[in-house]
Amino acid sequence: MHLQKRSRILRASPAIRSLVAETSLSPNDFIVPLFIDEGKQVRTEIASMPGYYRNSLDVTVSEVKELYGMGLKSILIFIKCKEELKDNTGKESWARDGLMQRSIREIKQAVPGMLIMTDVALDPYSSYGHDGIVKDGEIVNDETVEALVKMSLSHAEAGVDFVAPSDMMDGRIGAIRNAFEKNGYSGTGIMAYSAKYASCFYGPFRDALDSSPGFGDKKTYQMDYANRTEAVKEALQDVEEGADIVMVKPALAYLDIIREVKNAIHVPVSAYNISGEYAMIKAAAKMGWLDENKAILETLTAIKRAGADLIATYFARDAARMLGS
Ligand code: PBG
């Protein structure tokens, strides 16, 4: 055969493959989600997330030190709220001495270099398990935004680096940015969950925090998975309102959305490789149907290739280990 072009030349050896690889992963790309619980020396494995734990704050602080030593430099924290503190105002979410606020302070003090991000939404604190305040069976927007602003300010006061509003209420990014400016927190950032879809893949996360909606679903605020252009509209609007980073969530069934958003805006794009995506790989690996390590690296590389500049992932520790840091 006489061929003018032989594509296999660039695939012939590990050396040439690595030389021409278009995408590479590093621990710098990852945000580690952490679930924090009350108590001391508590370490509870999450049933639908094998190998992932909800830890008390003392255990979390040691873990954060270890993660930092592995080159993982940002965390996204979630807390499990005690049942008796849940209500329909979400007021525990801005309690000065709440578990979230204590966690921010203690982690910051123990590992000052670790970038701390916090989830901002009412669901862990809501007696209804919804991301907002419920009135007559509806999730009301504007009152919820007021609550989210108080919650964000309390995180800023505790020393958070970025808040990450995951609630999908309208206008919350602008309201939070304004409140930060007015109250002396001009250095606090916002990572907006801009294109967050109503997804069945959040199931294991809701087990972790006991935060499943008590009635209905989240479709009146989270996006319809049939939509693509709407994601761009949401991301543009959040950037306009002051988002420093925008997020697409989930990641795997939404790689097209990540690319679309990446092409449309000029702030960093993050993607959340969520709980159900973790659970799928874990389950298949347990059955012996997939090579877990290979599946992790392929998945994370695909998310980055799609356009994610940063990735929140429960696999951060495994990936960092494999990447040899
Ligand atoms: C809270 C929130 C959720 C997740 C992150 N923040 C759940 C939800 O919206 O129901 C999901 C994360 C995951 O599944 O890993 N609003």
mmCIF file with all atom_site columns, N, CA and C in Angstrom, residues 22 123 183 187 208 248 295:
data_model
loop_
_atom_site.group_PDB
_atom_site.id
_atom_site.type_symbol
_atom_site.label_atom_id
_atom_site.label_alt_id
_atom_site.label_comp_id
_atom_site.label_asym_id
_atom_site.label_entity_id
_atom_site.label_seq_id
_atom_site.pdbx_PDB_ins_code
_atom_site.Cartn_x
_atom_site.Cartn_y
_atom_site.Cartn_z
_atom_site.occupancy
_atom_site.B_iso_or_equiv
_atom_site.pdbx_formal_charge
_atom_site.auth_seq_id
_atom_site.auth_comp_id
_atom_site.auth_asym_id
_atom_site.auth_atom_id
_atom_site.pdbx_PDB_model_num
ATOM 1  N N  . GLU A 1 22  ? -3.596  15.666 23.928 1.00 0.00 ? 22  GLU A N  1
ATOM 2  C CA . GLU A 1 22  ? -4.216  16.994 23.961 1.00 0.00 ? 22  GLU A CA 1
ATOM 3  C C  . GLU A 1 22  ? -4.724  17.372 25.351 1.00 0.00 ? 22  GLU A C  1
ATOM 4  N N  . ASP A 1 123 ? -31.370 22.655 51.120 1.00 0.00 ? 123 ASP A N  1
ATOM 5  C CA . ASP A 1 123 ? -31.854 21.270 51.284 1.00 0.00 ? 123 ASP A CA 1
ATOM 6  C C  . ASP A 1 123 ? -31.358 20.503 52.518 1.00 0.00 ? 123 ASP A C  1
ATOM 7  N N  . ASN A 1 183 ? -20.799 44.209 52.687 1.00 0.00 ? 183 ASN A N  1
ATOM 8  C CA . ASN A 1 183 ? -20.439 43.804 54.047 1.00 0.00 ? 183 ASN A CA 1
ATOM 9  C C  . ASN A 1 183 ? -18.950 43.547 54.259 1.00 0.00 ? 183 ASN A C  1
ATOM 10 N N  . GLY A 1 187 ? -13.362 40.075 48.830 1.00 0.00 ? 187 GLY A N  1
ATOM 11 C CA . GLY A 1 187 ? -12.420 39.050 48.368 1.00 0.00 ? 187 GLY A CA 1
ATOM 12 C C  . GLY A 1 187 ? -13.009 37.647 48.308 1.00 0.00 ? 187 GLY A C  1
ATOM 13 N N  . ALA A 1 208 ? -26.335 10.438 51.522 1.00 0.00 ? 208 ALA A N  1
ATOM 14 C CA . ALA A 1 208 ? -25.219 10.873 52.368 1.00 0.00 ? 208 ALA A CA 1
ATOM 15 C C  . ALA A 1 208 ? -25.658 11.955 53.349 1.00 0.00 ? 208 ALA A C  1
ATOM 16 N N  . VAL A 1 248 ? -21.200 23.112 35.549 1.00 0.00 ? 248 VAL A N  1
ATOM 17 C CA . VAL A 1 248 ? -22.189 22.254 34.893 1.00 0.00 ? 248 VAL A CA 1
ATOM 18 C C  . VAL A 1 248 ? -22.285 20.988 35.739 1.00 0.00 ? 248 VAL A C  1
ATOM 19 N N  . ALA A 1 295 ? -11.232 3.197  34.589 1.00 0.00 ? 295 ALA A N  1
ATOM 20 C CA . ALA A 1 295 ? -12.508 3.908  34.392 1.00 0.00 ? 295 ALA A CA 1
ATOM 21 C C  . ALA A 1 295 ? -12.439 5.319  34.993 1.00 0.00 ? 295 ALA A C  1
#
